[in-house]
CSV table of C-alpha atoms and ligand atoms in Angstrom, one decimal:
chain,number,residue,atom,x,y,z
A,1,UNK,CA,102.4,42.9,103.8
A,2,UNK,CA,103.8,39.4,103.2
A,3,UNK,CA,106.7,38.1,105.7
A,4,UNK,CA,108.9,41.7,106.3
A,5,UNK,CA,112.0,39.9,105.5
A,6,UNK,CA,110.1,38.4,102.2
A,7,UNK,CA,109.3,42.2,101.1
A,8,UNK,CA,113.0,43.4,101.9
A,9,UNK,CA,114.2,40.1,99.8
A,10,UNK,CA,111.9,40.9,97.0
A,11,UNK,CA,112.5,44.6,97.3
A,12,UNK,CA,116.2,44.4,96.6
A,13,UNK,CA,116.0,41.9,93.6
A,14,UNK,CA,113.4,44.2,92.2
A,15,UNK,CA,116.1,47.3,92.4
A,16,UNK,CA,118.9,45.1,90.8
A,17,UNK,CA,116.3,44.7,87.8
A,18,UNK,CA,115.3,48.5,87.7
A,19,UNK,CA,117.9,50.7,88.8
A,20,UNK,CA,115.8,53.3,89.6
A,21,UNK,CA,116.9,56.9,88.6
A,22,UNK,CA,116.9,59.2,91.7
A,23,UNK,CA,117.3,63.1,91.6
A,24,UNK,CA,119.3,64.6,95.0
A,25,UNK,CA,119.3,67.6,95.6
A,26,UNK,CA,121.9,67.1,98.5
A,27,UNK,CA,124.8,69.0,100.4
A,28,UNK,CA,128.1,69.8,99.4
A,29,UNK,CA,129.7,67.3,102.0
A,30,UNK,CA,128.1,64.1,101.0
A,31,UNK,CA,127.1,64.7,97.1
A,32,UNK,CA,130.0,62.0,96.1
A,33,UNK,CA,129.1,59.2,98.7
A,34,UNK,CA,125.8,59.1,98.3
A,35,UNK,CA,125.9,59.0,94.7
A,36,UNK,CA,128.5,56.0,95.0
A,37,UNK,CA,126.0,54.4,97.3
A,38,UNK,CA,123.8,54.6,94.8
A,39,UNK,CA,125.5,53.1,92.1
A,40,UNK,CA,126.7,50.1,94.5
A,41,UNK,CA,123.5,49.4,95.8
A,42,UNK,CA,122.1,49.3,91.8
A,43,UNK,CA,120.2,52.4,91.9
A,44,UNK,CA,121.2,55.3,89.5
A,45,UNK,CA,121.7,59.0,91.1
A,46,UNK,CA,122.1,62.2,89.7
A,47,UNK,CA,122.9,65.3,91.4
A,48,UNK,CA,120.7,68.3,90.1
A,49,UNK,CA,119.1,71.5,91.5
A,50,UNK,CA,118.5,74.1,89.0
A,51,UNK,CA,115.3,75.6,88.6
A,52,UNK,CA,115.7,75.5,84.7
A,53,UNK,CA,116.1,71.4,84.9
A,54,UNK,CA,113.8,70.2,87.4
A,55,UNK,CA,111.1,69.4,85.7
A,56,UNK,CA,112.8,67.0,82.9
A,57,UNK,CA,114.8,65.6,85.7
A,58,UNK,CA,111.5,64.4,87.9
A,59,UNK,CA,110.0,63.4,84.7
A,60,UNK,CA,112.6,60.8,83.9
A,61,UNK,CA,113.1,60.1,87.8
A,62,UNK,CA,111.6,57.8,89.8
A,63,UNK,CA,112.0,59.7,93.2
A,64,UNK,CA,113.5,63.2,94.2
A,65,UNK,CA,115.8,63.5,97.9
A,66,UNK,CA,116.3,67.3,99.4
A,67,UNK,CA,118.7,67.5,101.7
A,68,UNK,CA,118.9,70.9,103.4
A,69,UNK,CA,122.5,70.1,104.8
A,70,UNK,CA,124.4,73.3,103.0
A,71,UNK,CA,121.2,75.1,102.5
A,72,UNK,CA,121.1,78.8,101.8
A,73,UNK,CA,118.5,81.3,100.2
A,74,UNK,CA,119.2,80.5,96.9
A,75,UNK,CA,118.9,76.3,97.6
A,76,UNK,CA,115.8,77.0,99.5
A,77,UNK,CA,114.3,78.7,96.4
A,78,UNK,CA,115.4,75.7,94.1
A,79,UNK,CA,114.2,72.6,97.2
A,80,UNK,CA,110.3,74.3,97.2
A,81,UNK,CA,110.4,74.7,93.6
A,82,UNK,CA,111.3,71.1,93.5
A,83,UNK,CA,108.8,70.0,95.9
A,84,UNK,CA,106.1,71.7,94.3
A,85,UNK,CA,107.2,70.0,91.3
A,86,UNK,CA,107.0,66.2,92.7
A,87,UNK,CA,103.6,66.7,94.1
A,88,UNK,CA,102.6,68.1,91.0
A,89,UNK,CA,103.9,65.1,89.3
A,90,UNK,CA,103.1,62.5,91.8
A,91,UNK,CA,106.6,61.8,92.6
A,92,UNK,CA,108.2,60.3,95.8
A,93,UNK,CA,110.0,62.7,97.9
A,94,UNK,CA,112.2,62.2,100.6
A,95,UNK,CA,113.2,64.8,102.7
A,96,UNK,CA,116.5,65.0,105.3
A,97,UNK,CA,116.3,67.8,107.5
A,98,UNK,CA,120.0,67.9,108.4
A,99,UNK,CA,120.8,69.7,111.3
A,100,UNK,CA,116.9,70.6,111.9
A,101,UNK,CA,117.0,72.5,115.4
A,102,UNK,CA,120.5,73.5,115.2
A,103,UNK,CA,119.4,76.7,113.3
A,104,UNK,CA,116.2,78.6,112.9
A,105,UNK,CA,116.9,78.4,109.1
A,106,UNK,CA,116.9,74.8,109.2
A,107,UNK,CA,113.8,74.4,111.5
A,108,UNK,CA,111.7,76.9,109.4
A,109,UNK,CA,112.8,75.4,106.1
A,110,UNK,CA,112.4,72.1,106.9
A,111,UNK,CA,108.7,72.6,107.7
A,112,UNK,CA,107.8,74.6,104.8
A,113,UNK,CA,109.4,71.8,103.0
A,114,UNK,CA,107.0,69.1,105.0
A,115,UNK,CA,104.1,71.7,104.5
A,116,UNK,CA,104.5,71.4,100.6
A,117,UNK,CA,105.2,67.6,100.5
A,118,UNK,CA,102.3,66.5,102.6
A,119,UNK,CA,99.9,66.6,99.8
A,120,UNK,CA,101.9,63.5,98.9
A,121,UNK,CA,100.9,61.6,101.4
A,122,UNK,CA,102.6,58.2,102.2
A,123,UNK,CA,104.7,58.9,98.8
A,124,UNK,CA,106.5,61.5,101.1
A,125,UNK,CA,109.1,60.3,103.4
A,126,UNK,CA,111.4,62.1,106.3
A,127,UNK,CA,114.2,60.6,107.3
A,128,UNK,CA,116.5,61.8,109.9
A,129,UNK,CA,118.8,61.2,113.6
A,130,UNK,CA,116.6,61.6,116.7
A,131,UNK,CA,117.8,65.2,117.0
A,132,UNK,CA,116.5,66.2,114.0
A,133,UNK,CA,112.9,64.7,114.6
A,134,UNK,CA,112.6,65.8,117.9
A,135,UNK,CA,113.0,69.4,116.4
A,136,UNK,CA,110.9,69.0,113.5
A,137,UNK,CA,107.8,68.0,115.5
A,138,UNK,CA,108.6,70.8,118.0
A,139,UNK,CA,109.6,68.7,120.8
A,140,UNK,CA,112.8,70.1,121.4
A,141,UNK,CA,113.6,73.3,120.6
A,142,UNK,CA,117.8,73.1,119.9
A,143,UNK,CA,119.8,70.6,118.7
A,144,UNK,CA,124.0,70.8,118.0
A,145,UNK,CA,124.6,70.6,115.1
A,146,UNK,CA,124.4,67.4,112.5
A,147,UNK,CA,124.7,64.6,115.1
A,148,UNK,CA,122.4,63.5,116.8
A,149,UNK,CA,122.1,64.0,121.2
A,150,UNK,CA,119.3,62.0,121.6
A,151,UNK,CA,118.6,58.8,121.2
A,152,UNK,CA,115.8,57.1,118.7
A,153,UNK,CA,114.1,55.6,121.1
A,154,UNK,CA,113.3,59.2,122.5
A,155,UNK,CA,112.4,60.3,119.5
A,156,UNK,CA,109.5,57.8,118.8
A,157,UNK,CA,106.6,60.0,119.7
A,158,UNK,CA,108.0,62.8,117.8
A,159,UNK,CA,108.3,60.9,114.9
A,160,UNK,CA,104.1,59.5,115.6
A,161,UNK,CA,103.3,62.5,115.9
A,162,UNK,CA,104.8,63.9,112.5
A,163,UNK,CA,103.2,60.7,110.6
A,164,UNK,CA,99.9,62.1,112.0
A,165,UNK,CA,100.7,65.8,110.9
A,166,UNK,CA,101.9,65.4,107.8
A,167,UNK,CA,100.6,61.7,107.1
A,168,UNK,CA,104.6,61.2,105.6
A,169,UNK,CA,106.5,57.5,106.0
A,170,UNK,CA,109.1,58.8,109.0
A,171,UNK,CA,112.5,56.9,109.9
A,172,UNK,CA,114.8,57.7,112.9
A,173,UNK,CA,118.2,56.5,112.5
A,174,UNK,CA,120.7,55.3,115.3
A,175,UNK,CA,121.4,52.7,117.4
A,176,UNK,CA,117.8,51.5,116.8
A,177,UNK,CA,116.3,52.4,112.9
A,178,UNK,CA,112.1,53.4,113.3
A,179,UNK,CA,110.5,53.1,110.3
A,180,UNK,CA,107.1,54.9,111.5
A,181,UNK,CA,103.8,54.7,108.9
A,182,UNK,CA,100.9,53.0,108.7
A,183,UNK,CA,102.7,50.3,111.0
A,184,UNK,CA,105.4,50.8,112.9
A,185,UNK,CA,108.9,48.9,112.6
A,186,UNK,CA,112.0,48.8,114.8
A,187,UNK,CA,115.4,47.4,113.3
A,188,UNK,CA,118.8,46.6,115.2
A,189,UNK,CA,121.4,46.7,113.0
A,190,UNK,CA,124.3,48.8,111.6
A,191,UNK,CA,127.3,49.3,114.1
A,192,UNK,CA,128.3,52.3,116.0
A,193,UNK,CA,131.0,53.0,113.7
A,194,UNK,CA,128.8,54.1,111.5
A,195,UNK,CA,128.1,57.9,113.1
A,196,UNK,CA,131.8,58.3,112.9
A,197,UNK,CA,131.6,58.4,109.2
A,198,UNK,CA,129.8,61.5,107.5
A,199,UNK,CA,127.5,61.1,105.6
A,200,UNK,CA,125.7,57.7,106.3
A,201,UNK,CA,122.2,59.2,107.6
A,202,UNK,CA,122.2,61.1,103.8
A,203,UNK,CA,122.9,57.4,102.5
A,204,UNK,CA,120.1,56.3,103.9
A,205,UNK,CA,117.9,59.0,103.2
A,206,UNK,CA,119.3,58.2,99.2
A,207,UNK,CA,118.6,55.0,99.8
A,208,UNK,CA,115.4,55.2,100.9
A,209,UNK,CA,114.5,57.4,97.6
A,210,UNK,CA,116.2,54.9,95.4
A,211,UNK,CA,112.9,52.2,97.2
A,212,UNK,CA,110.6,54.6,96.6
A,213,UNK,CA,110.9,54.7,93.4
A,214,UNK,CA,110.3,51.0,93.2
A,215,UNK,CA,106.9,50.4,91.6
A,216,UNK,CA,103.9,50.4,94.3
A,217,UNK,CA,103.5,46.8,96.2
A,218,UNK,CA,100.3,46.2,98.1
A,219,UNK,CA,102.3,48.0,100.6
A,220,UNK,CA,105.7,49.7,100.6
A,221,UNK,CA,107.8,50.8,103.3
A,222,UNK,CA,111.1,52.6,101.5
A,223,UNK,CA,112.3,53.3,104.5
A,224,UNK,CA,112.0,49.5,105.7
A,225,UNK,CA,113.7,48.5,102.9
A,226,UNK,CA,116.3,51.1,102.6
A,227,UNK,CA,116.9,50.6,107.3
A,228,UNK,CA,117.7,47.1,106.5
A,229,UNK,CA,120.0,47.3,103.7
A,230,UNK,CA,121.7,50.1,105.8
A,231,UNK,CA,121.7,47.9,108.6
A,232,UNK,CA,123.0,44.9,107.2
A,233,UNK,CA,125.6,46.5,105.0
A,234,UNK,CA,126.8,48.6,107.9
A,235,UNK,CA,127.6,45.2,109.9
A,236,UNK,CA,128.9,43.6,107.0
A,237,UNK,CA,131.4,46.3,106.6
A,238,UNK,CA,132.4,47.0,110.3
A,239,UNK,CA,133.4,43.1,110.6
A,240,UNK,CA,135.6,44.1,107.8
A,241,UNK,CA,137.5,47.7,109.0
A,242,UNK,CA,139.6,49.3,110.8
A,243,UNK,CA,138.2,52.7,111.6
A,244,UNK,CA,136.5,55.1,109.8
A,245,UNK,CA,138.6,54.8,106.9
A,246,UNK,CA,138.6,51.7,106.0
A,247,UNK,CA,134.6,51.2,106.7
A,248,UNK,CA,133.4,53.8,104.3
A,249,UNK,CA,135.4,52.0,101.3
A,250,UNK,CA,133.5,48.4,103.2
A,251,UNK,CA,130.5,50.3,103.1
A,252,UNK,CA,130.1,50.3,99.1
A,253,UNK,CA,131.3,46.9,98.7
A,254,UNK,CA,128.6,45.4,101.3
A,255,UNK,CA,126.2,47.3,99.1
A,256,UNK,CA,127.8,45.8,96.1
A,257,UNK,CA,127.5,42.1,97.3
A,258,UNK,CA,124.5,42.5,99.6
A,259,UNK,CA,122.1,39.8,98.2
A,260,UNK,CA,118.5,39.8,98.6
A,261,UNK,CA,118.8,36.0,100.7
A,262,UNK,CA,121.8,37.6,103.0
A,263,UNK,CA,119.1,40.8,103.9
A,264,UNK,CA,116.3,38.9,104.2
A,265,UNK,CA,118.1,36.0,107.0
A,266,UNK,CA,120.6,39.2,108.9
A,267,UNK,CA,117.9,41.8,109.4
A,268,UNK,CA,117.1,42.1,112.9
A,269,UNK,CA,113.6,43.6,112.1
A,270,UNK,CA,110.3,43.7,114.5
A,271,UNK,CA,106.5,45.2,114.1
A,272,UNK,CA,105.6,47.4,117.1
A,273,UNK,CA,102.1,46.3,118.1
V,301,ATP,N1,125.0,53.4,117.7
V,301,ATP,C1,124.7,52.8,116.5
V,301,ATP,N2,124.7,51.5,116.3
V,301,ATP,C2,124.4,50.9,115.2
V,301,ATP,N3,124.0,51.6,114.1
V,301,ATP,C3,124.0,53.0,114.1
V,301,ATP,C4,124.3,53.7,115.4
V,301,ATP,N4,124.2,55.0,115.2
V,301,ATP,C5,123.8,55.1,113.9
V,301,ATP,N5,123.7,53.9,113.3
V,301,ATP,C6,123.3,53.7,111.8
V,301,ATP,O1,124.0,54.7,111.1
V,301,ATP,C7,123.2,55.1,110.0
V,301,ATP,C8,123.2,56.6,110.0
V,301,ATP,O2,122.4,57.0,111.1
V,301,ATP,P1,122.7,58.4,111.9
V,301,ATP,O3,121.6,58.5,112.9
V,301,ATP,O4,124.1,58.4,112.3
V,301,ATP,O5,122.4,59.4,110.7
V,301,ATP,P2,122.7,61.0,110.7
V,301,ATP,O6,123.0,61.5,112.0
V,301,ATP,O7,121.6,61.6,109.9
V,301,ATP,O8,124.0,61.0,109.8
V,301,ATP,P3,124.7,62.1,108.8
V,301,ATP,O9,124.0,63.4,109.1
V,301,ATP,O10,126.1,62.2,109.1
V,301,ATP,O11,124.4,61.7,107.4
V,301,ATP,C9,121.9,54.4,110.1
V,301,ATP,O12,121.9,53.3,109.2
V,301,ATP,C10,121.8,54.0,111.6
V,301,ATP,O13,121.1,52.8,111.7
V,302,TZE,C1,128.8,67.6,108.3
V,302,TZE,C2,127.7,68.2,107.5
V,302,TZE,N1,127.4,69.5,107.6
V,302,TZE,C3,126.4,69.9,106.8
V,302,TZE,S1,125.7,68.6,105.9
V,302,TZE,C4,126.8,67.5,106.6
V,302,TZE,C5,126.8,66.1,106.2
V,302,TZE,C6,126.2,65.2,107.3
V,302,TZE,O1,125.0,65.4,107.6
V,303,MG,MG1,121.8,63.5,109.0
């Protein structure tokens, strides 16, 4: 890869010229934010999940999300079907485990999900809060609930070892953003607003489809591209709110303006060597 900051620069022009189409499958909590997030950003999202659908849906999409925050047996049914689908058709998939460890349900799904998206390779992604990594990779057996009780930086060697298992692109969220693949990235932005806000971990994970949709580069990251424009745009906006409130309504707009110059000179990205 060029200059990091070079790639995110070029990355984010490129969306503004594509606006990639990306398929969510997604919870019942966050389906309106991320699809505004979307839309700011310049990507193009659609909410769909019936088994009737899917397969004109991936064919017109660039990249397919599954989040298995309001799952249940009949979403389960529809999120394999789906998966099967983008390997089928070569498709990006990125997968949220929401809440991964706080259930057995959650746990079990997630690694079916992970078993059927690993014939992707680095064209499937998992992104999700230390918690959630931890459990995935079977380092920790119970979690709380959505939020996260660990912190990244503990979750590092979980998220290795998932890369190695399931050879998937892996990025831990929080104070600092992992982006674990072929090389291994550590970003320091955002602000710690931002857990206080519901919903900004499935942003990113949109977000991160919405890049891997991009056309292949020599090498892509989506979820170096997607970290820094969360990361950016989540300081952007804190310096602009109040609370909670006010910074989810920032949130879009700093994804509106963002320009690729402004990512590429604010990112506080590193490699790990
Ligand atoms: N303490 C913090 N300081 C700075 N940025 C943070 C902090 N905690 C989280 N973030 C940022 O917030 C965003 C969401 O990460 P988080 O780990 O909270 O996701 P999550 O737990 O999956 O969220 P949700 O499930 O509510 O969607 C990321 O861009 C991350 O970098
Ligand atoms: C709060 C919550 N519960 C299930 S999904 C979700 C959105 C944040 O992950
Ligand atoms: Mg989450």
């Amino acid at each position: 890869m060029k200059d990091p900051r070079q790639y995110l620069a070029d990355q984010l022009a490129l969306l503004r010229q594509t606006h990639p189409l990306v398929v969510n499958i997604t919870n019942y909590v966050v389906m309106n934010n991320t699809a505004n997030a979307l839309l700011a950003l310049g990507a193009s999202p659609i909410m769909a999940h019936s088994h009737e659908e899917m397969e004109e849906m991936l064919t017109i999409a660039g990249a397919l999300v599954i989040n298995i925050g309001t799952l249940d047996r009949q979403w389960i049914a529809r999120m394999k079907h789906a998966a099967q689908l983008a390997v089928q058709m070569n498709k990006p998939l990125v997968l949220d485990p929401v809440g991964c460890g706080a259930s057995e349900l959650r746990t079990h799904t997630s690694r079916e999900l992970c078993e059927i998206a690993k014939a992707l390779g680095p064209k499937f992604i998992v992104r999700g809060n230390a918690s959630e990594i931890m459990a995935l990779s079977g380092e920790i057996r119970s979690t709380k609930g959505v939020d996260s009780l660990e912190t990244s930086d503990n979750a590092l060697g979980a998220a290795m070892a998932l890369y190695r298992q399931y050879g998937c692109e892996v990025v831990v969220s929080g104070e600092t953003d992992y982006v674990v693949g072929r090389r291994i990235f550590t970003l320091h932005d955002g602000h710690d607003i931002m857990p206080r806000v519901t919903g900004m971990g499935c942003t990113f994970t949109a977000l991160t489809a919405a890049f891997a949709a991009q056309p292949q580069q020599e090498y892509l990251s989506p979820g170096l591209a997607s970290a820094a424009v969360m990361g950016v745009a989540g300081k952007l906006a804190a310096a602009q709110s109040q609370g909670p409130g006010s910074f989810q309504m920032q949130m879009l707009d700093a994804l509106y303006q963002l320009t690729p110059e402004q990512l590429a000179a604010s990112v506080t990205v590193s490699e790990l060597s």
